CSV table of C-alpha atoms in Angstrom, one decimal:
chain,number,residue,atom,x,y,z
A,1,MET,CA,9.4,52.7,-4.0
A,2,THR,CA,10.2,49.0,-3.3
A,3,ALA,CA,8.7,45.8,-5.0
A,4,ARG,CA,5.8,45.2,-2.5
A,5,GLY,CA,2.3,45.3,-3.3
A,6,SER,CA,-0.9,47.9,-3.5
A,7,GLY,CA,-2.4,47.0,0.0
A,8,PRO,CA,-1.8,46.2,3.3
A,9,THR,CA,-0.9,42.4,2.1
A,10,CYS,CA,2.3,41.6,0.1
A,11,GLY,CA,2.3,41.8,-3.2
A,12,SER,CA,-1.5,40.9,-3.6
A,13,PRO,CA,-4.7,42.9,-4.0
A,14,PRO,CA,-6.1,44.2,-1.1
A,15,PHE,CA,-7.5,42.7,1.1
A,16,PRO,CA,-8.3,42.0,4.5
A,17,PRO,CA,-6.5,39.0,6.4
A,18,PRO,CA,-9.4,36.1,7.0
A,19,HIS,CA,-7.4,35.4,10.2
A,20,PRO,CA,-6.2,38.0,13.0
A,21,ARG,CA,-1.9,38.4,12.2
A,22,SER,CA,0.7,39.1,14.4
A,23,ALA,CA,3.8,41.5,13.0
A,24,GLU,CA,6.0,39.3,11.1
A,25,VAL,CA,9.0,39.2,9.8
A,26,PHE,CA,11.5,37.2,7.4
A,27,THR,CA,14.8,36.3,8.7
A,28,GLY,CA,16.5,35.5,4.9
A,29,ILE,CA,17.1,31.7,6.2
A,30,VAL,CA,16.1,29.8,3.3
A,31,GLU,CA,13.1,27.1,4.4
A,32,GLU,CA,13.2,25.0,0.8
A,33,LEU,CA,13.8,25.1,-2.6
A,34,GLY,CA,10.5,25.4,-4.0
A,35,GLU,CA,9.2,25.5,-7.9
A,36,VAL,CA,6.9,27.4,-10.5
A,37,VAL,CA,4.0,25.3,-11.5
A,38,ALA,CA,2.8,27.9,-13.8
A,39,VAL,CA,1.9,31.3,-14.7
A,40,GLU,CA,-1.2,32.9,-15.6
A,41,GLU,CA,-1.1,36.4,-17.1
A,42,LEU,CA,-3.7,38.8,-15.6
A,43,ALA,CA,-4.6,42.3,-17.2
A,44,ASP,CA,-3.0,43.9,-14.7
A,45,ALA,CA,-0.6,41.4,-12.9
A,46,SER,CA,0.5,37.4,-13.1
A,47,ARG,CA,-1.1,34.6,-10.9
A,48,PHE,CA,1.8,32.2,-10.0
A,49,ARG,CA,1.2,28.6,-8.6
A,50,LEU,CA,3.9,27.8,-6.4
A,51,ARG,CA,5.0,24.1,-4.8
A,52,GLY,CA,6.6,24.1,-2.0
A,53,PRO,CA,6.0,21.4,0.6
A,54,VAL,CA,7.2,22.5,3.7
A,55,VAL,CA,6.3,26.2,3.8
A,56,THR,CA,2.8,25.2,2.9
A,57,GLU,CA,2.7,23.6,6.2
A,58,GLY,CA,-0.5,24.7,7.9
A,59,ALA,CA,-0.8,27.4,5.4
A,60,ARG,CA,-4.2,29.7,5.5
A,61,HIS,CA,-5.4,32.7,3.0
A,62,GLY,CA,-4.4,35.8,3.5
A,63,ASP,CA,-0.5,34.1,5.0
A,64,SER,CA,3.0,35.3,3.5
A,65,ILE,CA,5.3,33.9,1.7
A,66,ALA,CA,8.9,35.4,0.3
A,67,VAL,CA,9.7,34.3,-3.0
A,68,ASN,CA,13.1,34.8,-4.3
A,69,GLY,CA,12.8,38.1,-1.4
A,70,VAL,CA,9.5,39.0,-2.4
A,71,CYS,CA,7.1,38.8,0.3
A,72,LEU,CA,3.4,37.5,-1.2
A,73,THR,CA,0.3,36.9,0.2
A,74,VAL,CA,-1.6,33.7,-1.0
A,75,VAL,CA,-4.5,33.8,-2.5
A,76,GLU,CA,-5.1,29.7,-2.9
A,77,HIS,CA,-3.6,27.1,-0.9
A,78,GLU,CA,-4.0,23.4,-1.4
A,79,GLY,CA,-1.7,20.3,-1.0
A,80,ALA,CA,2.4,21.5,-1.2
A,81,GLU,CA,1.0,24.5,-4.0
A,82,PHE,CA,-0.1,28.2,-3.0
A,83,THR,CA,-1.1,30.5,-5.5
A,84,ALA,CA,0.2,34.5,-4.8
A,85,ASP,CA,-1.0,36.9,-7.3
A,86,VAL,CA,2.0,39.6,-8.3
A,87,MET,CA,1.3,43.4,-8.8
A,88,ALA,CA,2.2,44.7,-12.8
A,89,GLU,CA,4.6,47.0,-9.8
A,90,THR,CA,6.6,44.4,-8.2
A,91,LEU,CA,7.6,42.3,-11.7
A,92,LYS,CA,9.0,45.5,-12.9
A,93,ARG,CA,10.8,46.1,-10.0
A,94,SER,CA,12.1,42.8,-8.8
A,95,SER,CA,12.9,39.9,-11.1
A,96,LEU,CA,9.7,37.7,-10.7
A,97,GLY,CA,8.7,38.8,-14.5
A,98,ALA,CA,12.0,36.1,-15.4
A,99,LEU,CA,10.7,33.6,-13.7
A,100,ALA,CA,8.7,30.4,-15.7
A,101,ALA,CA,6.9,27.0,-15.0
A,102,GLY,CA,9.6,25.1,-13.6
A,103,SER,CA,12.1,27.6,-12.3
A,104,ARG,CA,13.6,27.2,-9.2
A,105,VAL,CA,12.7,29.9,-6.2
A,106,ASN,CA,13.8,30.5,-2.1
A,107,LEU,CA,11.1,30.1,-0.1
A,108,GLU,CA,10.6,31.2,3.3
A,109,ARG,CA,7.6,31.6,5.7
A,110,PRO,CA,7.6,35.2,7.8
A,111,THR,CA,8.9,34.4,11.0
A,112,PRO,CA,6.1,36.5,14.4
A,113,VAL,CA,8.3,39.4,15.9
A,114,GLY,CA,9.6,37.8,19.4
A,115,GLY,CA,11.1,34.6,17.6
A,116,ARG,CA,14.5,33.5,17.4
A,117,LEU,CA,16.4,36.1,14.3
A,118,GLY,CA,18.7,33.8,12.3
A,119,GLY,CA,19.8,35.9,9.5
A,120,HIS,CA,18.6,39.4,9.7
A,121,LEU,CA,15.8,41.7,9.9
A,122,VAL,CA,14.2,40.9,6.5
A,123,GLN,CA,10.6,42.6,5.6
A,124,GLY,CA,10.5,41.2,1.7
A,125,HIS,CA,10.5,44.4,0.5
A,126,VAL,CA,12.8,45.1,-3.0
A,127,ASP,CA,14.9,48.3,-3.4
A,128,GLY,CA,15.8,47.0,-7.0
A,129,THR,CA,17.7,43.6,-9.2
A,130,GLY,CA,21.3,43.1,-9.4
A,131,THR,CA,23.0,40.9,-12.0
A,132,ILE,CA,25.1,38.3,-11.1
A,133,LEU,CA,28.8,39.6,-12.6
A,134,ARG,CA,31.0,36.2,-12.4
A,135,ARG,CA,31.4,33.3,-10.3
A,136,GLU,CA,35.3,32.7,-8.0
A,137,PRO,CA,34.5,28.9,-6.8
A,138,SER,CA,37.1,27.7,-4.2
A,139,GLU,CA,37.3,24.6,-2.9
A,140,HIS,CA,34.9,25.4,0.3
A,141,TRP,CA,33.6,28.1,-1.0
A,142,GLU,CA,32.4,30.6,-3.2
A,143,LEU,CA,32.5,34.5,-3.7
A,144,VAL,CA,29.9,36.4,-5.9
A,145,THR,CA,29.7,39.3,-7.1
A,146,VAL,CA,26.7,41.0,-8.0
A,147,SER,CA,26.0,44.5,-9.6
A,148,LEU,CA,24.6,47.2,-7.9
A,149,PRO,CA,22.4,49.5,-8.3
A,150,GLY,CA,23.9,53.0,-7.7
A,151,ASP,CA,21.2,54.5,-5.7
A,152,LEU,CA,21.6,51.4,-2.9
A,153,ALA,CA,25.1,51.8,-3.3
A,154,ARG,CA,25.1,53.9,-0.4
A,155,TYR,CA,23.1,51.0,1.8
A,156,VAL,CA,26.0,48.3,1.6
A,157,VAL,CA,29.1,48.1,3.1
A,158,GLU,CA,31.6,45.5,4.1
A,159,LYS,CA,30.7,43.3,6.7
A,160,GLY,CA,27.0,44.8,6.3
A,161,SER,CA,24.2,42.4,5.8
A,162,ILE,CA,22.6,42.6,2.6
A,163,THR,CA,19.5,40.1,1.3
A,164,VAL,CA,20.2,38.9,-2.5
A,165,ASP,CA,17.1,36.6,-3.5
A,166,GLY,CA,16.0,36.4,0.1
A,167,ILE,CA,19.1,35.5,1.1
A,168,SER,CA,21.0,37.0,4.2
A,169,LEU,CA,24.4,37.1,3.3
A,170,THR,CA,27.0,39.2,4.0
A,171,VAL,CA,28.5,41.3,2.3
A,172,VAL,CA,32.7,40.3,1.7
A,173,GLU,CA,33.9,43.9,-0.4
A,174,ALA,CA,31.8,46.9,-1.7
A,175,THR,CA,31.9,49.5,-4.2
A,176,ASP,CA,29.9,52.0,-5.9
A,177,ASP,CA,28.0,49.7,-8.0
A,178,THR,CA,28.9,46.0,-7.6
A,179,PHE,CA,29.3,44.1,-3.9
A,180,SER,CA,30.5,40.3,-3.5
A,181,VAL,CA,29.4,37.6,-1.1
A,182,SER,CA,31.0,34.4,-0.1
A,183,LEU,CA,28.5,31.2,-0.2
A,184,ILE,CA,29.5,28.1,1.9
A,185,PRO,CA,28.5,24.6,0.3
A,186,THR,CA,25.1,25.0,1.9
A,187,THR,CA,24.0,27.6,1.3
A,188,LEU,CA,24.8,27.0,-2.7
A,189,ALA,CA,22.8,23.3,-2.3
A,190,LEU,CA,20.0,24.4,-0.2
A,191,THR,CA,19.2,28.3,-2.9
A,192,THR,CA,18.8,29.8,-6.1
A,193,LEU,CA,22.5,31.3,-6.1
A,194,GLY,CA,24.0,27.5,-6.4
A,195,HIS,CA,22.9,27.0,-9.9
A,196,LYS,CA,22.2,30.9,-11.9
A,197,GLN,CA,25.3,31.2,-14.0
A,198,PRO,CA,26.2,34.9,-14.6
A,199,GLY,CA,24.0,37.4,-16.0
A,200,ALA,CA,21.4,36.2,-14.5
A,201,PRO,CA,18.8,39.2,-11.9
A,202,VAL,CA,18.9,38.6,-8.5
A,203,ASN,CA,17.1,41.0,-5.8
A,204,LEU,CA,18.3,42.7,-3.4
A,205,GLU,CA,17.3,44.3,-0.4
A,206,VAL,CA,19.6,46.2,1.6
A,207,ASP,CA,19.2,46.2,5.6
A,208,VAL,CA,16.8,48.6,7.1
A,209,LEU,CA,18.5,49.6,9.7
A,210,ALA,CA,21.2,51.1,7.0
A,211,LYS,CA,17.8,53.5,5.5
A,212,TYR,CA,16.5,54.2,9.4
A,213,VAL,CA,20.0,56.0,10.4
A,214,GLU,CA,20.5,57.9,7.2
A,215,ARG,CA,16.5,59.2,7.7
A,216,MET,CA,17.7,60.2,11.6
A,217,LEU,CA,21.2,62.0,10.5
A,218,ARG,CA,18.9,63.8,7.7
A,219,TYR,CA,15.8,64.9,9.6
A,220,GLY,CA,17.8,65.0,13.4
A,221,THR,CA,16.8,61.9,16.6
A,222,ALA,CA,14.2,64.1,18.2
A,223,PRO,CA,12.7,67.3,18.3
A,224,GLU,CA,14.0,70.6,18.8
A,225,GLN,CA,12.9,71.5,22.9
A,226,PRO,CA,11.8,75.4,23.7
A,227,ALA,CA,14.3,77.5,25.4
A,228,GLN,CA,13.6,77.8,28.8
A,229,GLU,CA,13.5,81.1,30.3
A,230,GLY,CA,15.0,82.1,33.7
């Protein structure tokens, strides 16, 4: 089960959006490093207030914003800040529950279908969490190794795509329980992976295309046709 909301919108109680929405996807290209302003505990959810002047520009009630790779729905918006309610199931299956006031987060607005796909197709439905195991810096880049839940290993391949805390990355090496990615200076400077240390949790979303391929191989690509007589 993925870390998504319990209704048709992301990460929040189900309600119809107040304006027409086209089909939307994320690309894993982080637009800015935002900040958690406050976290309020509700009966069966948590209310996050976050600051992000880039992603809130033109934002409206009901819009989607990815926060560390988790698609959330804007329920309130004022100036450079927005509020999103995160359901208990999402908190359980992602690392958002570890956030507190002052935490930095990766923020991205969705790209309408037909728009430029800078990274790869990202849904904002987290498949699980991993833990940063080690960081190996070099002169121009840094190799980061992350633990990989066993049920996700079959979807992660060398040179394939994976989303880590909402960042589209290319897998350098994959084993049954770990994978490694190379981070360039821009990624280190502009995302949370620049400062997360070994032991820190990260949200993981595998390439959805791998899931579709697996399902087609399991059930076939087309229904069987009846035999023709004569």
